[in-house]
Short mmCIF file of C-alpha atoms in Angstrom, two decimals:
data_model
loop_
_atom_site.label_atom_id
_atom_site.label_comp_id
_atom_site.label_asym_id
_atom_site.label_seq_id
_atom_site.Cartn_x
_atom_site.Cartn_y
_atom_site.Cartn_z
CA UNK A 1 -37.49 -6.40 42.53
CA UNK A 2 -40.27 -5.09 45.37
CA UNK A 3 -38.52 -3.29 47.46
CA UNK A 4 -41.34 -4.55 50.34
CA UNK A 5 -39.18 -7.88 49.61
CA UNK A 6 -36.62 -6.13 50.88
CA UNK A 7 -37.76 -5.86 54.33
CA UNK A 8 -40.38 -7.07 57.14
CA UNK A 9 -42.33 -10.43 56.36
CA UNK A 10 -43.25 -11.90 52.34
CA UNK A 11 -45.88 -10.00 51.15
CA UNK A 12 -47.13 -12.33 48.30
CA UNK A 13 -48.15 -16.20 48.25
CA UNK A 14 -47.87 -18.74 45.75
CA UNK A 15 -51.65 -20.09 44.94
CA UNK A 16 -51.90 -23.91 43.75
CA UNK A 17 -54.77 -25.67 41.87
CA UNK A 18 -57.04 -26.52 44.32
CA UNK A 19 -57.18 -29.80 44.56
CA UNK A 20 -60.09 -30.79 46.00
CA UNK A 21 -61.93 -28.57 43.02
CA UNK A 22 -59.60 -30.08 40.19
CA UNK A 23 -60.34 -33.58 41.11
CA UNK A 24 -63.67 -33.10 39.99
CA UNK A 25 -62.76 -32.93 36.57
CA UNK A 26 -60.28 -34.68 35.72
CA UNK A 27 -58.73 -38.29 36.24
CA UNK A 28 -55.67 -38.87 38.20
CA UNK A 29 -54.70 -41.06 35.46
CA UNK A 30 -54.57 -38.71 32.98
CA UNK A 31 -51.32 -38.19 31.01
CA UNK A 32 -52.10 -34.39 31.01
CA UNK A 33 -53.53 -34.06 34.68
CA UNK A 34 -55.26 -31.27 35.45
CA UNK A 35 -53.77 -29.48 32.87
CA UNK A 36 -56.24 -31.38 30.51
CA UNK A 37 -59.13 -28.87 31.76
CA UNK A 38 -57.39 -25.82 29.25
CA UNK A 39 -59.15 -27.47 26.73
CA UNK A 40 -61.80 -29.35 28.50
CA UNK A 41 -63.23 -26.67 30.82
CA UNK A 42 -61.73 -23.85 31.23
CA UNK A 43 -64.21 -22.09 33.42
CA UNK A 44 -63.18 -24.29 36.30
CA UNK A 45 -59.39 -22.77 36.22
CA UNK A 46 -61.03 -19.53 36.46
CA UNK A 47 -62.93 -20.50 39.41
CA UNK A 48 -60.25 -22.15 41.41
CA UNK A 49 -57.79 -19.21 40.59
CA UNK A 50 -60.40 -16.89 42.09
CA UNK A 51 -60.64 -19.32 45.05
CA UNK A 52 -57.00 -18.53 45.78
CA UNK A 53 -57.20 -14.86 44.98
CA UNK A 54 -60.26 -14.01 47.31
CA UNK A 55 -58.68 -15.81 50.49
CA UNK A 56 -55.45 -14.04 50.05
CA UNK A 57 -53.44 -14.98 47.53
CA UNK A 58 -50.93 -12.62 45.69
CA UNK A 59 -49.82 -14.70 43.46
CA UNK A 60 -51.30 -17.43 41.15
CA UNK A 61 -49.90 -19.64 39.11
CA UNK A 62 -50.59 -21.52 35.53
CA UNK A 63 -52.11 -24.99 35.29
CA UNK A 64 -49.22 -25.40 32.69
CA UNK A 65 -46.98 -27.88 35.38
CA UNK A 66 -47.91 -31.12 33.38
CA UNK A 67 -48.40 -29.35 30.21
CA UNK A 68 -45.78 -30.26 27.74
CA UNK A 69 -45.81 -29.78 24.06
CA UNK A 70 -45.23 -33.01 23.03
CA UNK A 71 -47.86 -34.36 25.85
CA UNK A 72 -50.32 -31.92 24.43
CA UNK A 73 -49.73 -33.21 21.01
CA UNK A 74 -49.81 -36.91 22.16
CA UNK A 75 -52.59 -36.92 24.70
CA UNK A 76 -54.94 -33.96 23.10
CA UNK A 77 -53.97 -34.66 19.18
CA UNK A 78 -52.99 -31.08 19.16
CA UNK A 79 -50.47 -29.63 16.38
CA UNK A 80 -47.21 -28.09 17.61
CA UNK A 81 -48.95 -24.41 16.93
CA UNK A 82 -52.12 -25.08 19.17
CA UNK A 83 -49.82 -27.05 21.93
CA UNK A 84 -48.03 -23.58 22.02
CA UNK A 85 -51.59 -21.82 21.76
CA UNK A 86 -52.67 -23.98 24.46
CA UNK A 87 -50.10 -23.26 27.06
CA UNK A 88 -50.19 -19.58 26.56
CA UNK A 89 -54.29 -20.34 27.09
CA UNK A 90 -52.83 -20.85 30.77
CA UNK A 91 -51.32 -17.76 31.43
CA UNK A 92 -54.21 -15.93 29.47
CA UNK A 93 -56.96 -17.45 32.11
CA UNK A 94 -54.74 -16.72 34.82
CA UNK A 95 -54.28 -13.32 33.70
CA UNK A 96 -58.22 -12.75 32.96
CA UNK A 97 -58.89 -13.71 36.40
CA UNK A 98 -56.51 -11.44 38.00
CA UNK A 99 -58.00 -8.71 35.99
CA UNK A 100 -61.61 -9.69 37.40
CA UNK A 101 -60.85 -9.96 40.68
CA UNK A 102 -58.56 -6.74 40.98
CA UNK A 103 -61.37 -4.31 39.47
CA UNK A 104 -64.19 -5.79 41.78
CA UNK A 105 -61.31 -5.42 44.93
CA UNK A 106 -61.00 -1.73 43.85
CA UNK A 107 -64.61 -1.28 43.50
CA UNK A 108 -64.56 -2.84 47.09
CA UNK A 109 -61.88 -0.76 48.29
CA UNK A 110 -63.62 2.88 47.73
CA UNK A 111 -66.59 1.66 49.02
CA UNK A 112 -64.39 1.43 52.36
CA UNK A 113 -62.25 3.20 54.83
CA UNK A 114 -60.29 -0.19 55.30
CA UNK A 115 -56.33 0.41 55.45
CA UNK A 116 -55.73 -3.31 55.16
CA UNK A 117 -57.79 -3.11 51.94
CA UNK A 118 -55.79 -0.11 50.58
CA UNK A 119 -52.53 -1.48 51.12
CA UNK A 120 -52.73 -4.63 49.03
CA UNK A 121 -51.31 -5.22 46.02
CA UNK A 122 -52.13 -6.22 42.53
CA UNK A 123 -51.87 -10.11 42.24
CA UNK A 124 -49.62 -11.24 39.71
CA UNK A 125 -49.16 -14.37 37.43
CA UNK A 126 -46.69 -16.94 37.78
CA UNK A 127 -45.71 -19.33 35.04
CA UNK A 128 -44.59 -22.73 35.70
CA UNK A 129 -43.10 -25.74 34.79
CA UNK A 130 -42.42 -28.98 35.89
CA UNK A 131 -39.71 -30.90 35.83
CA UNK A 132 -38.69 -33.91 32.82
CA UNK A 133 -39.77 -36.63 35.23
CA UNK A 134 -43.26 -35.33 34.89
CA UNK A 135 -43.28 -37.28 31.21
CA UNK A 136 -42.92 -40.88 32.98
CA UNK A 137 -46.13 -40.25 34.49
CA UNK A 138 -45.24 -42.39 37.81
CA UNK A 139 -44.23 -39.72 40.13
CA UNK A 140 -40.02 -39.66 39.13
CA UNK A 141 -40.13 -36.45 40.47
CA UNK A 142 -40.25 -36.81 43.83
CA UNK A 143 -36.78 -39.19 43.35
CA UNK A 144 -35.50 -37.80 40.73
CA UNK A 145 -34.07 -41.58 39.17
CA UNK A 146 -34.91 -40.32 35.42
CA UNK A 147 -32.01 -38.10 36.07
CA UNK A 148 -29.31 -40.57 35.64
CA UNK A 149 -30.45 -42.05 32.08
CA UNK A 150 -31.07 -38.34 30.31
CA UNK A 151 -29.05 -36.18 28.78
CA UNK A 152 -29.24 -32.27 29.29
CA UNK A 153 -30.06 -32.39 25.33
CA UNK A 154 -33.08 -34.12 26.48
CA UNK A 155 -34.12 -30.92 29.07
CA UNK A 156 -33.56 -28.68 27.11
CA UNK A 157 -35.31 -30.30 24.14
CA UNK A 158 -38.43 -30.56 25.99
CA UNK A 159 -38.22 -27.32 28.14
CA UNK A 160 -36.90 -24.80 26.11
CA UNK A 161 -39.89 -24.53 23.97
CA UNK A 162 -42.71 -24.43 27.14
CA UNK A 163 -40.54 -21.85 28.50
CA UNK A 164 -40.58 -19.76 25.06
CA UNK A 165 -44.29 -20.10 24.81
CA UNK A 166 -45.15 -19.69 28.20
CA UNK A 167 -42.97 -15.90 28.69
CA UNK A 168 -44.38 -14.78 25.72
CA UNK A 169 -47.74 -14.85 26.92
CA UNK A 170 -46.72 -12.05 28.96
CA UNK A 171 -46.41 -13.17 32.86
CA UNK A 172 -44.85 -11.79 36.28
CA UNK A 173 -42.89 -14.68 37.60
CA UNK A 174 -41.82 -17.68 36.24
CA UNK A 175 -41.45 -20.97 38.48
CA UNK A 176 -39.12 -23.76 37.84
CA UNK A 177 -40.35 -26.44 40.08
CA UNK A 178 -40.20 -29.68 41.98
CA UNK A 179 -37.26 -29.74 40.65
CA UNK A 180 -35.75 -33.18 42.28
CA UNK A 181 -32.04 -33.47 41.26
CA UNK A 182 -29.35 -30.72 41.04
CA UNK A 183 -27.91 -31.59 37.23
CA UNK A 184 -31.58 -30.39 36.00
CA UNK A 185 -31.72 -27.42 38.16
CA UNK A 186 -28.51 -26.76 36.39
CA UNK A 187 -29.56 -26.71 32.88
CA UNK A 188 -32.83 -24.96 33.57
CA UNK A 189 -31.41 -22.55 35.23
CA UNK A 190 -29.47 -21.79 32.51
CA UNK A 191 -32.21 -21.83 29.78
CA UNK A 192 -33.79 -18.39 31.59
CA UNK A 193 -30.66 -16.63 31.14
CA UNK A 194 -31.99 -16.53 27.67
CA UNK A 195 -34.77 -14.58 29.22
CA UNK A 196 -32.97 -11.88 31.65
CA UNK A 197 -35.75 -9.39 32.16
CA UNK A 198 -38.30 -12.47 33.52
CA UNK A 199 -38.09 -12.91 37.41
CA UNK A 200 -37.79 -16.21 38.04
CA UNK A 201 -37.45 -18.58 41.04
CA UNK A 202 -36.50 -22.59 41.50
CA UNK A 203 -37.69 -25.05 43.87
CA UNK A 204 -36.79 -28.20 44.41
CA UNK A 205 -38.17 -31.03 45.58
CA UNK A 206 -36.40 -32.62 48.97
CA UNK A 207 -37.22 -35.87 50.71
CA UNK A 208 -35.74 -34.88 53.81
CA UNK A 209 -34.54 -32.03 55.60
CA UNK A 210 -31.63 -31.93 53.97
CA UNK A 211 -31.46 -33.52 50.29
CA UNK A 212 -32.75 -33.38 47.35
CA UNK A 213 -35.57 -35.92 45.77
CA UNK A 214 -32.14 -37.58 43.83
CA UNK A 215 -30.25 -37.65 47.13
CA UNK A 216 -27.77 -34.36 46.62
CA UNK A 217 -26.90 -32.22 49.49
CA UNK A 218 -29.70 -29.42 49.61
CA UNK A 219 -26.77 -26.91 50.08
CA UNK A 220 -24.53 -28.30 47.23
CA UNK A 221 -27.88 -27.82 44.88
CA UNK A 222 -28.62 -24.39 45.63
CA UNK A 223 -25.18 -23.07 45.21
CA UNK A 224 -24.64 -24.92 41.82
CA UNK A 225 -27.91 -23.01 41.12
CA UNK A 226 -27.73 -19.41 42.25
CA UNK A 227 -23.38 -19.25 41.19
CA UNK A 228 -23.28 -17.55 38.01
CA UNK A 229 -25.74 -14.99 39.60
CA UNK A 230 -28.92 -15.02 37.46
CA UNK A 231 -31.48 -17.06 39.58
CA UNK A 232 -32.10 -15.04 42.79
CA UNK A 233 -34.94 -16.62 44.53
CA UNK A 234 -34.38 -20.77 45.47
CA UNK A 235 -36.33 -22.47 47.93
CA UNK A 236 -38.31 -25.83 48.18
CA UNK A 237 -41.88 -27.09 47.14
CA UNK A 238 -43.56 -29.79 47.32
CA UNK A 239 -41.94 -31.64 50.48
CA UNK A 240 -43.45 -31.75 54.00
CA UNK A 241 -43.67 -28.90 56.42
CA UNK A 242 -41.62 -29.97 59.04
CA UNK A 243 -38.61 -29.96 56.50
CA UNK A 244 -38.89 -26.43 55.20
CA UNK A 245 -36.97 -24.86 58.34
CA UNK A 246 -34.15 -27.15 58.36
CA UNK A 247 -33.76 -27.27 54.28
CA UNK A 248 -33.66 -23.10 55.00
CA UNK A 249 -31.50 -23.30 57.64
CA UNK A 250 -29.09 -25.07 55.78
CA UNK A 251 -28.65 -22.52 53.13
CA UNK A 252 -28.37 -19.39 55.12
CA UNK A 253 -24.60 -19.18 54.57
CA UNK A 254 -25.38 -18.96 50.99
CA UNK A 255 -28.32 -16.72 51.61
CA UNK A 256 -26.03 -14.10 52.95
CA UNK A 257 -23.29 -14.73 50.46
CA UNK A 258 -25.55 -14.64 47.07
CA UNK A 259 -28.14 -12.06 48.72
CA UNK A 260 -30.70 -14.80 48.22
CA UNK A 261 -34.39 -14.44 48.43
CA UNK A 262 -35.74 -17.73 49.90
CA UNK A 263 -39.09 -19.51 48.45
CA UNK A 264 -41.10 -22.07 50.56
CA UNK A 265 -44.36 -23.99 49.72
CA UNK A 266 -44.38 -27.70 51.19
CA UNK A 267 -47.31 -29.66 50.32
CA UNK A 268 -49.49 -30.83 53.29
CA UNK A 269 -47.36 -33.12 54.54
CA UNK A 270 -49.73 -36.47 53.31
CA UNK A 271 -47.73 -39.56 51.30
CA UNK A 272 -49.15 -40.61 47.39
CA UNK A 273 -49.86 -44.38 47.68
CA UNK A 274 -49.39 -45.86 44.12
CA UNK A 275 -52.02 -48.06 42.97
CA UNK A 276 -52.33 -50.61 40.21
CA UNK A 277 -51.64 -49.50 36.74
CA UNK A 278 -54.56 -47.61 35.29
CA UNK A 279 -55.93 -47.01 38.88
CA UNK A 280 -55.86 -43.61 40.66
CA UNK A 281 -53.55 -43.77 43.91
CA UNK A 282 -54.46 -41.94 46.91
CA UNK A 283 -53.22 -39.64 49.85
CA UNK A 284 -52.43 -41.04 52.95
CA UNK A 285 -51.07 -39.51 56.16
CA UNK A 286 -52.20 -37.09 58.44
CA UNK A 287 -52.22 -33.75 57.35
CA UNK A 288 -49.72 -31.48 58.53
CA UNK A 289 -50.79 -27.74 57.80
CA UNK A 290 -51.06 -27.12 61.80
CA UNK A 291 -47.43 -27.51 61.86
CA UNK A 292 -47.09 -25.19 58.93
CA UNK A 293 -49.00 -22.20 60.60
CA UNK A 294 -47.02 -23.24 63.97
CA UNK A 295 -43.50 -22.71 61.34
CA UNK A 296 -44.19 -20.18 59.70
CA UNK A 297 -42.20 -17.61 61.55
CA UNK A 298 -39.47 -19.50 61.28
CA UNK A 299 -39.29 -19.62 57.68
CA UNK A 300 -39.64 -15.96 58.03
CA UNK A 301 -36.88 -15.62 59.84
CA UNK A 302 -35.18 -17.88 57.93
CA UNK A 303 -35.43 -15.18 55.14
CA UNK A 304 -38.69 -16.91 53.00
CA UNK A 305 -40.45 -13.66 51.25
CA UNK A 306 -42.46 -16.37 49.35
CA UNK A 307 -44.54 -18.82 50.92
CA UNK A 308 -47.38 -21.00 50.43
CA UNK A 309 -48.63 -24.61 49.66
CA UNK A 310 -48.25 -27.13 47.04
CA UNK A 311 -50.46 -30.61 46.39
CA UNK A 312 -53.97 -30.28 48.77
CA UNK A 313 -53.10 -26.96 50.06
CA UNK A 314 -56.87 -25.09 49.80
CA UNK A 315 -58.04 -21.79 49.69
CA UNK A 316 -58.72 -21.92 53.65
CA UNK A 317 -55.05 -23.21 54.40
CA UNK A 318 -53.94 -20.00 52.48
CA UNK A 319 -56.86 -17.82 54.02
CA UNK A 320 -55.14 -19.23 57.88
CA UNK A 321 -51.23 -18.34 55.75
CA UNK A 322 -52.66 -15.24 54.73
CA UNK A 323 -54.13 -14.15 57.95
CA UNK A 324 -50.55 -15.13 59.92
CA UNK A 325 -48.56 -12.86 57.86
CA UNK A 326 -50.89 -10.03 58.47
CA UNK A 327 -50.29 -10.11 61.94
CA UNK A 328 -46.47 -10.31 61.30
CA UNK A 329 -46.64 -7.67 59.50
CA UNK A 330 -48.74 -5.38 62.39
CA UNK A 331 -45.95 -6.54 64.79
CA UNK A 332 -43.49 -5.59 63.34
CA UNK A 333 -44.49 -2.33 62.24
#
C-alpha cells in the first residue's frame, strides 16, 4: 500500500469514460456499450483516457465494465480465446496510454522548476468489472432485483473468468463495482482471494444515504465485505453526491475497526429515464457536481483516499476534483 494513503488527503482519482466523448460512438442500446469500441475504435479509448490523465487523473480505469465473455461472444461473434484477448485489449490501451502520457509529463517536468510537477506520481491502471445485473441490459444494477433469482454459481460462472483474464493482463488496481446487493459483494469478494497480491477495492451502488441498490443496510454490506480481512478499500460509486457523506459516515465504526480505506465516486447526481424498447433513454435532473466540490472535504475527513466520478463525470469535473485536493494538500502541509 502507498504509504501517502496513509496520511493527509487521497492522492489518486478514479478516471471514467467520458461520456460525452463515448456517446459519439456508440449506441446506448448496445448490448456491449461502450465497451463495443475495443474492437470498433480503439483510438477513441486512447483519447478519452488521455482526457482524464491530462486534467489530473491518477488513476484510469478499463472500458471492460460491460464487457463479459459470453456478451463478447454473443454480441461481437467472438470465440472464447479472442473474448479473453479482447478484454485484456482493455487493460493493454489503458496501459499504452499511461505510458504516453507519463514520458511526455517527464519530458515536461525537466523542462521546469515546477514542485507541483515533480511531486506527482505515475498514473496507474485499474481493472474493472461490473456487476451480473449488467447482462439484463435494463439497468438491474442500480436495484439490484436480479439478485434474488441467481445463484452464487451463476457469479461466479460469469465473473471468475473476466477477472482471470483481466489480472493477467498485468494491472494496478482492480475495481469491483456498482455492486447493488450485499450477497454479490459477498461472492466477489471472495473470488480475489484467489488473487492475493492484486489490490483491489468494492463499491457499491446505494439509492440512498444509507442502503444499498437491493435495499440492505449500507453498514451491514460493508462489514459482510471487509470480515475475513482481504478487501481493504470499500466505498460507493455510482449514486448521487449528496449521499456519499452520510453512506461514509455510517461506516466509520467499521473504518476504525477493519483499518479501512474508504472509496467515493458518485455519478453527477442526474436520473436515467427509460425509454421504449430499442430506444436510447436519457439523463434528466440537474446536475449536482457543485455539491460534490462543496463535499469534498467531508469525504476527506470521512477517511476517502479515493475519489472521483462515475456516469457524466468529465475531464473538467476532475480538473475542478483535482485542483481541490491540491489545495488540501498545501493546507495541510
Amino acid at each position: 500500500m502507498y504509504s501517502s494513503w496513509m496520511v493527509g488527503p487521497p492522492q489518486r482519482y478514479r478516471m471514467p469514460m467520458d461520456f460525452k466523448l463515448v456517446c459519439l460512438y456508440f449506441l446506448q442500446t448496445d448490448p456491449l456499450w461502450s465497451s463495443r469500441l475495443l474492437i470498433t475504435n480503439p483510438d477513441i479509448i486512447k483519447k478519452t483516457h488521455r482526457s482524464f490523465l491530462d486534467c489530473g487523473a491518477d488513476i484510469i480505469e478499463t472500458i471492460s465494465y460491460q464487457a463479459t465473455i459470453p456478451f463478447l461472444c454473443e454480441h461481437a461473434n467472438l470465440s472464447i480465446d479472442d473474448a479473453k484477448a479482447t478484454l485484456q485489449k482493455s487493460v493493454h490501451l489503458a496501459r499504452e496510454t499511461v505510458e504516453e502520457f507519463w514520458q511526455d509529463y517527464r519530458r515536461k517536468m525537466d523542462d521546469s522548476d515546477s514542485t507541483t510537477l515533480a511531486d506527482r506520481r505515475k498514473p496507474m491502471v485499474c481493472a474493472c468489472i461490473g456487476p451480473y445485473g449488467t447482462t439484463y441490459c435494463s439497468g438491474e444494477e442500480y436495484n439490484g432485483e436480479y439478485i434474488d433469482h441467481i445463484s452464487e454459481e451463476d457469479i461466479i460462472s460469469l465473473q471468475r473468468p473476466r477477472i482471470e483474464a483481466l489480472v493477467s493482463a498485468g494491472v494496478d488496481y482492480f475495481a469491483l463495482e456498482t455492486i447493488p446487493a450485499q450477497k454479490e459483494a459477498e461472492v466477489v469478494s471472495r473470488l480475489m482471494r484467489e488473487h492475493p497480491s492484486v489490490k483491489t477495492w468494492l463499491t457499491f451502488q446505494c439509492k440512498d444515504g444509507s442502503h444499498t441498490g437491493h435495499g440492505e443496510k449500507f453498514s451491514d454490506a460493508v462489514e459482510a465485505v471487509v470480515r475475513d480481512g482481504h478487501i481493504r478499500q470499500v466505498g460507493v460509486n455510482c449514486c448521487s453526491p449528496t449521499d456519499v457523506a452520510p453512506l461514509l459516515e455510517s461506516i466509520q465504526q467499521l473504518r476504525q475497526e477493519y483499518s479501512l480505506k474508504l472509496v467515493a465516486y458518485p455519478n453527477n447526481g442526474q436520473i436515467y429515464e427509460e425509454a421504449d424498447l430499442g430506444t436510447p433513454g436519457r439523463m434528466i435532473g440537474p446536475s449536482l457536481m457543485s455539491e460534490y466540490a462543496s463535499a469534498l472535504p467531508r469525504w476527506i475527513d470521512l477517511g476517502a483516499t479515493i475519489v472521483g466520478g462515475c456516469c457524466q463525470t468529465t475531464p473538467k469535473d476532475i480538473k475542478i476534483v483535482r485542483d481541490l485536493i491540491d489545495k488540501i494538500s498545501v493546507r495541510k502541509t
